[in-house]
PDB file of C-alpha atoms in Angstrom:
ATOM      1  CA  UNK A   1      81.843  99.408  88.024  1.00 39.00           C
ATOM      2  CA  UNK A   2      83.586  96.895  90.298  1.00 39.00           C
ATOM      3  CA  UNK A   3      81.345  94.302  91.963  1.00 34.00           C
ATOM      4  CA  UNK A   4      81.235  94.093  95.761  1.00 35.00           C
ATOM      5  CA  UNK A   5      82.221  90.535  96.512  1.00 34.00           C
ATOM      6  CA  UNK A   6      80.635  88.413  99.228  1.00 38.00           C
ATOM      7  CA  UNK A   7      77.470  90.472  99.730  1.00 38.00           C
ATOM      8  CA  UNK A   8      74.420  88.521 100.861  1.00 38.00           C
ATOM      9  CA  UNK A   9      70.863  89.818 100.554  1.00 36.00           C
ATOM     10  CA  UNK A  10      70.834  90.529 104.309  1.00 38.00           C
ATOM     11  CA  UNK A  11      74.058  92.496 104.051  1.00 37.00           C
ATOM     12  CA  UNK A  12      72.689  94.454 101.115  1.00 35.00           C
ATOM     13  CA  UNK A  13      69.636  95.397 103.172  1.00 38.00           C
ATOM     14  CA  UNK A  14      71.906  96.608 105.976  1.00 38.00           C
ATOM     15  CA  UNK A  15      73.845  98.710 103.541  1.00 36.00           C
ATOM     16  CA  UNK A  16      70.701 100.118 101.997  1.00 38.00           C
ATOM     17  CA  UNK A  17      69.370 101.087 105.424  1.00 39.00           C
ATOM     18  CA  UNK A  18      72.495 103.103 106.195  1.00 39.00           C
ATOM     19  CA  UNK A  19      72.725 106.530 104.616  1.00 39.00           C
ATOM     20  CA  UNK A  20      76.067 108.174 103.899  1.00 40.00           C
ATOM     21  CA  UNK A  21      74.385 111.411 102.868  1.00 41.00           C
ATOM     22  CA  UNK A  22      75.671 113.223 105.945  1.00 44.00           C
ATOM     23  CA  UNK A  23      79.305 112.560 105.087  1.00 43.00           C
ATOM     24  CA  UNK A  24      81.605 114.120 102.532  1.00 43.00           C
ATOM     25  CA  UNK A  25      81.463 112.495  99.079  1.00 44.00           C
ATOM     26  CA  UNK A  26      83.780 109.548  98.544  1.00 41.00           C
ATOM     27  CA  UNK A  27      86.304 109.880  95.666  1.00 44.00           C
ATOM     28  CA  UNK A  28      85.437 108.286  92.340  1.00 42.00           C
ATOM     29  CA  UNK A  29      85.152 104.515  92.380  1.00 41.00           C
ATOM     30  CA  UNK A  30      88.174 102.425  91.563  1.00 38.00           C
ATOM     31  CA  UNK A  31      88.192 101.319  87.932  1.00 42.00           C
ATOM     32  CA  UNK A  32      88.976  97.642  87.573  1.00 41.00           C
ATOM     33  CA  UNK A  33      88.419  94.525  85.525  1.00 41.00           C
ATOM     34  CA  UNK A  34      86.909  91.301  86.819  1.00 40.00           C
ATOM     35  CA  UNK A  35      90.136  89.480  85.974  1.00 43.00           C
ATOM     36  CA  UNK A  36      92.294  91.570  88.318  1.00 51.00           C
ATOM     37  CA  UNK A  37      92.836  89.937  91.721  1.00 58.00           C
ATOM     38  CA  UNK A  38      94.199  93.176  93.221  1.00 54.00           C
ATOM     39  CA  UNK A  39      91.071  95.006  92.085  1.00 54.00           C
ATOM     40  CA  UNK A  40      88.937  92.312  93.676  1.00 60.00           C
ATOM     41  CA  UNK A  41      90.775  92.793  96.960  1.00 59.00           C
ATOM     42  CA  UNK A  42      90.226  96.550  96.805  1.00 54.00           C
ATOM     43  CA  UNK A  43      86.546  96.009  96.092  1.00 54.00           C
ATOM     44  CA  UNK A  44      86.319  93.617  99.015  1.00 60.00           C
ATOM     45  CA  UNK A  45      87.878  96.215 101.332  1.00 57.00           C
ATOM     46  CA  UNK A  46      85.387  98.830 100.139  1.00 51.00           C
ATOM     47  CA  UNK A  47      82.519  96.468 100.868  1.00 54.00           C
ATOM     48  CA  UNK A  48      83.842  95.644 104.345  1.00 57.00           C
ATOM     49  CA  UNK A  49      84.175  99.326 105.222  1.00 56.00           C
ATOM     50  CA  UNK A  50      80.639 100.082 104.055  1.00 53.00           C
ATOM     51  CA  UNK A  51      79.342  97.083 105.970  1.00 57.00           C
ATOM     52  CA  UNK A  52      81.231  98.239 109.066  1.00 57.00           C
ATOM     53  CA  UNK A  53      79.573 101.652 108.777  1.00 55.00           C
ATOM     54  CA  UNK A  54      76.199  99.945 108.603  1.00 53.00           C
ATOM     55  CA  UNK A  55      76.939  97.736 111.590  1.00 57.00           C
ATOM     56  CA  UNK A  56      78.132 100.613 113.756  1.00 53.00           C
ATOM     57  CA  UNK A  57      75.212 102.801 112.732  1.00 53.00           C
ATOM     58  CA  UNK A  58      72.663 100.116 113.605  1.00 55.00           C
ATOM     59  CA  UNK A  59      73.974 100.001 117.186  1.00 55.00           C
ATOM     60  CA  UNK A  60      74.010 103.749 117.804  1.00 52.00           C
ATOM     61  CA  UNK A  61      71.514 105.271 120.266  1.00 55.00           C
ATOM     62  CA  UNK A  62      68.650 107.247 118.676  1.00 52.00           C
ATOM     63  CA  UNK A  63      70.201 110.600 119.644  1.00 50.00           C
ATOM     64  CA  UNK A  64      73.275 109.751 117.572  1.00 46.00           C
ATOM     65  CA  UNK A  65      71.467 108.169 114.629  1.00 55.00           C
ATOM     66  CA  UNK A  66      72.652 110.816 112.182  1.00 66.00           C
ATOM     67  CA  UNK A  67      76.348 111.421 112.907  1.00 69.00           C
ATOM     68  CA  UNK A  68      77.894 114.413 111.176  1.00 79.00           C
ATOM     69  CA  UNK A  69      81.533 113.516 111.838  1.00 83.00           C
ATOM     70  CA  UNK A  70      83.454 110.238 111.778  1.00 82.00           C
ATOM     71  CA  UNK A  71      86.393 110.115 114.210  1.00 79.00           C
ATOM     72  CA  UNK A  72      89.064 107.660 113.165  1.00 73.00           C
ATOM     73  CA  UNK A  73      91.862 107.596 115.754  1.00 69.00           C
ATOM     74  CA  UNK A  74      92.740 104.412 117.618  1.00 67.00           C
ATOM     75  CA  UNK A  75      89.869 102.929 119.617  1.00 65.00           C
ATOM     76  CA  UNK A  76      89.483 104.583 123.019  1.00 63.00           C
ATOM     77  CA  UNK A  77      91.444 107.711 122.050  1.00 69.00           C
ATOM     78  CA  UNK A  78      88.635 109.691 120.459  1.00 71.00           C
ATOM     79  CA  UNK A  79      86.881 110.668 123.688  1.00 75.00           C
ATOM     80  CA  UNK A  80      88.071 114.268 123.968  1.00 78.00           C
ATOM     81  CA  UNK A  81      87.190 115.048 120.368  1.00 79.00           C
ATOM     82  CA  UNK A  82      83.790 113.365 120.653  1.00 81.00           C
ATOM     83  CA  UNK A  83      83.018 115.353 123.824  1.00 84.00           C
ATOM     84  CA  UNK A  84      84.184 118.605 122.237  1.00 84.00           C
ATOM     85  CA  UNK A  85      81.959 117.999 119.222  1.00 85.00           C
ATOM     86  CA  UNK A  86      79.019 117.095 121.452  1.00 85.00           C
ATOM     87  CA  UNK A  87      79.262 120.417 123.325  1.00 88.00           C
ATOM     88  CA  UNK A  88      78.684 122.103 119.968  1.00 86.00           C
ATOM     89  CA  UNK A  89      75.719 119.899 119.175  1.00 86.00           C
ATOM     90  CA  UNK A  90      77.631 117.818 116.634  1.00 86.00           C
ATOM     91  CA  UNK A  91      77.026 114.075 116.737  1.00 84.00           C
ATOM     92  CA  UNK A  92      79.866 111.760 115.803  1.00 81.00           C
ATOM     93  CA  UNK A  93      80.625 108.151 114.998  1.00 80.00           C
ATOM     94  CA  UNK A  94      83.763 106.430 116.335  1.00 77.00           C
ATOM     95  CA  UNK A  95      85.200 104.303 113.539  1.00 73.00           C
ATOM     96  CA  UNK A  96      88.889 103.559 114.271  1.00 71.00           C
ATOM     97  CA  UNK A  97      90.959 103.148 111.129  1.00 72.00           C
ATOM     98  CA  UNK A  98      94.359 102.739 112.826  1.00 68.00           C
ATOM     99  CA  UNK A  99      95.921 100.987 115.772  1.00 76.00           C
ATOM    100  CA  UNK A 100      99.389 101.173 117.314  1.00 76.00           C
ATOM    101  CA  UNK A 101     101.606  98.111 117.555  1.00 85.00           C
ATOM    102  CA  UNK A 102     104.737  98.005 119.682  1.00 87.00           C
ATOM    103  CA  UNK A 103     107.977  96.822 118.117  1.00 87.00           C
ATOM    104  CA  UNK A 104     110.979  94.953 119.608  1.00 91.00           C
ATOM    105  CA  UNK A 105     112.781  98.250 120.292  1.00 91.00           C
ATOM    106  CA  UNK A 106     110.120  99.045 122.902  1.00 89.00           C
ATOM    107  CA  UNK A 107     111.481  96.171 125.015  1.00 91.00           C
ATOM    108  CA  UNK A 108     115.035  97.344 124.382  1.00 95.00           C
ATOM    109  CA  UNK A 109     114.198 100.878 125.511  1.00 96.00           C
ATOM    110  CA  UNK A 110     114.027 100.093 129.231  1.00 95.00           C
ATOM    111  CA  UNK A 111     117.441  98.397 129.227  1.00 95.00           C
ATOM    112  CA  UNK A 112     118.949 101.341 127.329  1.00 96.00           C
ATOM    113  CA  UNK A 113     117.545 103.743 129.926  1.00 96.00           C
ATOM    114  CA  UNK A 114     119.017 101.643 132.733  1.00 95.00           C
ATOM    115  CA  UNK A 115     122.481 101.409 131.209  1.00 95.00           C
ATOM    116  CA  UNK A 116     122.972 104.754 129.468  1.00 95.00           C
ATOM    117  CA  UNK A 117     122.475 108.409 130.390  1.00 94.00           C
ATOM    118  CA  UNK A 118     121.431 110.911 127.735  1.00 96.00           C
ATOM    119  CA  UNK A 119     121.425 114.694 127.709  1.00 95.00           C
ATOM    120  CA  UNK A 120     118.001 114.673 126.066  1.00 97.00           C
ATOM    121  CA  UNK A 121     115.085 112.333 125.432  1.00 97.00           C
ATOM    122  CA  UNK A 122     113.182 113.452 122.319  1.00 98.00           C
ATOM    123  CA  UNK A 123     109.446 112.692 122.220  1.00 97.00           C
ATOM    124  CA  UNK A 124     107.443 113.759 119.178  1.00 95.00           C
ATOM    125  CA  UNK A 125     103.985 112.207 119.616  1.00 91.00           C
ATOM    126  CA  UNK A 126     101.611 111.244 122.436  1.00 89.00           C
ATOM    127  CA  UNK A 127     101.936 107.543 121.571  1.00 90.00           C
ATOM    128  CA  UNK A 128     105.743 107.770 121.656  1.00 94.00           C
ATOM    129  CA  UNK A 129     105.341 109.384 125.073  1.00 94.00           C
ATOM    130  CA  UNK A 130     103.135 106.559 126.359  1.00 92.00           C
ATOM    131  CA  UNK A 131     105.586 103.903 125.153  1.00 94.00           C
ATOM    132  CA  UNK A 132     108.512 105.816 126.650  1.00 96.00           C
ATOM    133  CA  UNK A 133     106.828 106.201 130.044  1.00 95.00           C
ATOM    134  CA  UNK A 134     106.177 102.461 130.267  1.00 94.00           C
ATOM    135  CA  UNK A 135     109.844 101.729 129.560  1.00 96.00           C
ATOM    136  CA  UNK A 136     111.035 104.512 131.869  1.00 96.00           C
ATOM    137  CA  UNK A 137     109.017 103.113 134.773  1.00 93.00           C
ATOM    138  CA  UNK A 138     110.289  99.593 134.020  1.00 94.00           C
ATOM    139  CA  UNK A 139     113.838 100.992 134.128  1.00 95.00           C
ATOM    140  CA  UNK A 140     113.277 102.347 137.645  1.00 93.00           C
ATOM    141  CA  UNK A 141     112.406 105.973 136.742  1.00 94.00           C
ATOM    142  CA  UNK A 142     115.960 107.252 136.148  1.00 95.00           C
ATOM    143  CA  UNK A 143     116.512 110.999 135.934  1.00 95.00           C
ATOM    144  CA  UNK A 144     115.868 112.217 132.395  1.00 96.00           C
ATOM    145  CA  UNK A 145     115.461 115.529 130.612  1.00 96.00           C
ATOM    146  CA  UNK A 146     112.770 115.483 127.935  1.00 97.00           C
ATOM    147  CA  UNK A 147     112.208 117.623 124.873  1.00 97.00           C
ATOM    148  CA  UNK A 148     108.727 117.456 123.325  1.00 97.00           C
ATOM    149  CA  UNK A 149     107.513 118.652 119.952  1.00 95.00           C
ATOM    150  CA  UNK A 150     104.382 120.395 121.236  1.00 93.00           C
ATOM    151  CA  UNK A 151     101.659 120.787 123.846  1.00 91.00           C
ATOM    152  CA  UNK A 152      99.772 117.650 122.802  1.00 87.00           C
ATOM    153  CA  UNK A 153     102.824 115.497 123.411  1.00 92.00           C
ATOM    154  CA  UNK A 154     103.665 117.327 126.644  1.00 93.00           C
ATOM    155  CA  UNK A 155     100.193 116.549 128.011  1.00 89.00           C
ATOM    156  CA  UNK A 156     101.140 112.856 128.276  1.00 90.00           C
ATOM    157  CA  UNK A 157     103.634 113.745 131.008  1.00 92.00           C
ATOM    158  CA  UNK A 158     101.259 115.980 132.968  1.00 88.00           C
ATOM    159  CA  UNK A 159      99.584 112.924 134.497  1.00 81.00           C
ATOM    160  CA  UNK A 160     102.748 111.923 136.368  1.00 82.00           C
ATOM    161  CA  UNK A 161     102.591 112.017 140.153  1.00 74.00           C
ATOM    162  CA  UNK A 162     104.899 114.528 141.948  1.00 71.00           C
ATOM    163  CA  UNK A 163     107.554 111.948 142.990  1.00 71.00           C
ATOM    164  CA  UNK A 164     107.967 110.867 139.363  1.00 74.00           C
ATOM    165  CA  UNK A 165     108.072 114.460 138.133  1.00 74.00           C
ATOM    166  CA  UNK A 166     111.217 114.990 140.198  1.00 78.00           C
ATOM    167  CA  UNK A 167     112.990 112.432 137.999  1.00 90.00           C
ATOM    168  CA  UNK A 168     111.456 113.427 134.666  1.00 94.00           C
ATOM    169  CA  UNK A 169     111.873 117.026 133.579  1.00 93.00           C
ATOM    170  CA  UNK A 170     110.034 118.226 130.464  1.00 94.00           C
ATOM    171  CA  UNK A 171     112.518 120.990 129.757  1.00 95.00           C
ATOM    172  CA  UNK A 172     112.040 121.983 126.130  1.00 96.00           C
ATOM    173  CA  UNK A 173     109.416 122.602 123.481  1.00 96.00           C
ATOM    174  CA  UNK A 174     110.224 124.357 120.170  1.00 97.00           C
ATOM    175  CA  UNK A 175     108.740 127.663 119.051  1.00 97.00           C
ATOM    176  CA  UNK A 176     106.690 125.736 116.471  1.00 96.00           C
ATOM    177  CA  UNK A 177     105.421 122.172 116.862  1.00 94.00           C
ATOM    178  CA  UNK A 178     107.445 120.894 113.910  1.00 95.00           C
ATOM    179  CA  UNK A 179     110.208 118.292 113.901  1.00 95.00           C
ATOM    180  CA  UNK A 180     112.614 120.448 111.885  1.00 95.00           C
ATOM    181  CA  UNK A 181     112.174 123.327 114.303  1.00 97.00           C
ATOM    182  CA  UNK A 182     112.801 121.045 117.266  1.00 97.00           C
ATOM    183  CA  UNK A 183     116.021 119.825 115.634  1.00 96.00           C
ATOM    184  CA  UNK A 184     117.117 123.411 115.009  1.00 97.00           C
ATOM    185  CA  UNK A 185     116.286 124.766 118.476  1.00 97.00           C
ATOM    186  CA  UNK A 186     117.063 121.949 120.941  1.00 96.00           C
ATOM    187  CA  UNK A 187     119.672 123.367 123.348  1.00 94.00           C
ATOM    188  CA  UNK A 188     123.180 121.981 122.998  1.00 90.00           C
ATOM    189  CA  UNK A 189     124.960 122.148 126.336  1.00 78.00           C
ATOM    190  CA  UNK A 190     128.269 122.643 124.595  1.00 66.00           C
ATOM    191  CA  UNK A 191     130.206 120.317 126.901  1.00 64.00           C
ATOM    192  CA  UNK A 192     131.606 117.804 124.456  1.00 70.00           C
ATOM    193  CA  UNK A 193     129.172 115.823 122.320  1.00 84.00           C
ATOM    194  CA  UNK A 194     125.531 116.252 123.367  1.00 93.00           C
ATOM    195  CA  UNK A 195     123.601 112.969 123.338  1.00 95.00           C
ATOM    196  CA  UNK A 196     119.928 112.410 122.565  1.00 97.00           C
ATOM    197  CA  UNK A 197     117.697 109.343 122.697  1.00 98.00           C
ATOM    198  CA  UNK A 198     114.891 109.418 120.141  1.00 97.00           C
ATOM    199  CA  UNK A 199     112.230 106.705 120.667  1.00 97.00           C
ATOM    200  CA  UNK A 200     109.872 107.063 117.723  1.00 95.00           C
ATOM    201  CA  UNK A 201     107.420 105.475 115.347  1.00 92.00           C
ATOM    202  CA  UNK A 202     108.984 103.298 112.673  1.00 91.00           C
ATOM    203  CA  UNK A 203     107.067 105.435 110.177  1.00 91.00           C
ATOM    204  CA  UNK A 204     108.495 108.735 111.398  1.00 91.00           C
ATOM    205  CA  UNK A 205     110.855 110.544 109.037  1.00 92.00           C
ATOM    206  CA  UNK A 206     114.535 111.155 109.699  1.00 95.00           C
ATOM    207  CA  UNK A 207     114.547 114.947 109.761  1.00 95.00           C
ATOM    208  CA  UNK A 208     115.000 115.144 113.529  1.00 96.00           C
ATOM    209  CA  UNK A 209     118.049 112.905 113.903  1.00 94.00           C
ATOM    210  CA  UNK A 210     119.580 114.310 110.714  1.00 96.00           C
ATOM    211  CA  UNK A 211     119.010 117.889 111.846  1.00 96.00           C
ATOM    212  CA  UNK A 212     120.454 117.205 115.286  1.00 96.00           C
ATOM    213  CA  UNK A 213     123.451 115.348 113.833  1.00 94.00           C
ATOM    214  CA  UNK A 214     124.301 118.387 111.704  1.00 94.00           C
ATOM    215  CA  UNK A 215     124.424 120.424 114.912  1.00 93.00           C
ATOM    216  CA  UNK A 216     126.809 117.988 116.569  1.00 92.00           C
ATOM    217  CA  UNK A 217     124.375 115.821 118.532  1.00 95.00           C
ATOM    218  CA  UNK A 218     124.912 112.095 118.888  1.00 95.00           C
ATOM    219  CA  UNK A 219     121.448 110.616 118.347  1.00 96.00           C
ATOM    220  CA  UNK A 220     120.275 107.113 119.235  1.00 97.00           C
ATOM    221  CA  UNK A 221     116.993 106.260 117.563  1.00 97.00           C
ATOM    222  CA  UNK A 222     114.774 103.367 118.637  1.00 97.00           C
ATOM    223  CA  UNK A 223     111.695 102.466 116.595  1.00 96.00           C
ATOM    224  CA  UNK A 224     109.442 101.527 119.490  1.00 95.00           C
ATOM    225  CA  UNK A 225     106.073 101.280 117.720  1.00 93.00           C
ATOM    226  CA  UNK A 226     104.316 101.548 114.399  1.00 87.00           C
ATOM    227  CA  UNK A 227     100.848 102.365 113.099  1.00 81.00           C
ATOM    228  CA  UNK A 228      98.791  99.778 111.235  1.00 76.00           C
ATOM    229  CA  UNK A 229      95.289  99.620 109.822  1.00 75.00           C
ATOM    230  CA  UNK A 230      92.500  98.709 112.189  1.00 66.00           C
ATOM    231  CA  UNK A 231      90.635  95.540 111.215  1.00 59.00           C
ATOM    232  CA  UNK A 232      87.110  96.869 110.846  1.00 55.00           C
ATOM    233  CA  UNK A 233      85.278  93.648 110.194  1.00 50.00           C
ATOM    234  CA  UNK A 234      86.038  89.946 110.198  1.00 49.00           C
TER     235      UNK A 234
END
């Protein structure tokens, strides 16, 4: 069994006081040798995550002392799920494992919107929608027609005030909330080459722009953000 590096007696007591019995079993422990630096790093990460669980648990109010569900989206974006679980009597623990980081293309996006008109803006996630809206407002809220992948993404645009909604038209959602279906069903106006701007996560696949290109669309993709691991404990 791999040792957990850096554990003090106080930390061990914290860990012992925290029970993981309410959560699903963790996969089998990583097999490693003491001479492997990569194995040591993995063991260290395991320890930090367990310690983070203990720290969060110690600060929970008594009514939430035995959470049944861990919610892991970016900090501050778990509220709806936590509330929905609470209405069913299910306690939860917010333990963010990811965070979104904006990339240089997010700054470029506003200038592209100011200088170029597109037949479609393709938005395939709520975070992509948030980044796009910031750039769109910075560009002076030009008139745009938006295609979204599903209802969750569309909800980002529902918060717009009426004056802004006159400039931003959410005009398309595919029959299924899948990128390939969006690429297959997005209307092509048929007047010359239809253009689409696709601001997306750097980790998103290429099925959308490839599918649209096969149908004759001219697609401009900007990688405006990415997803990284949340630092649980320092």
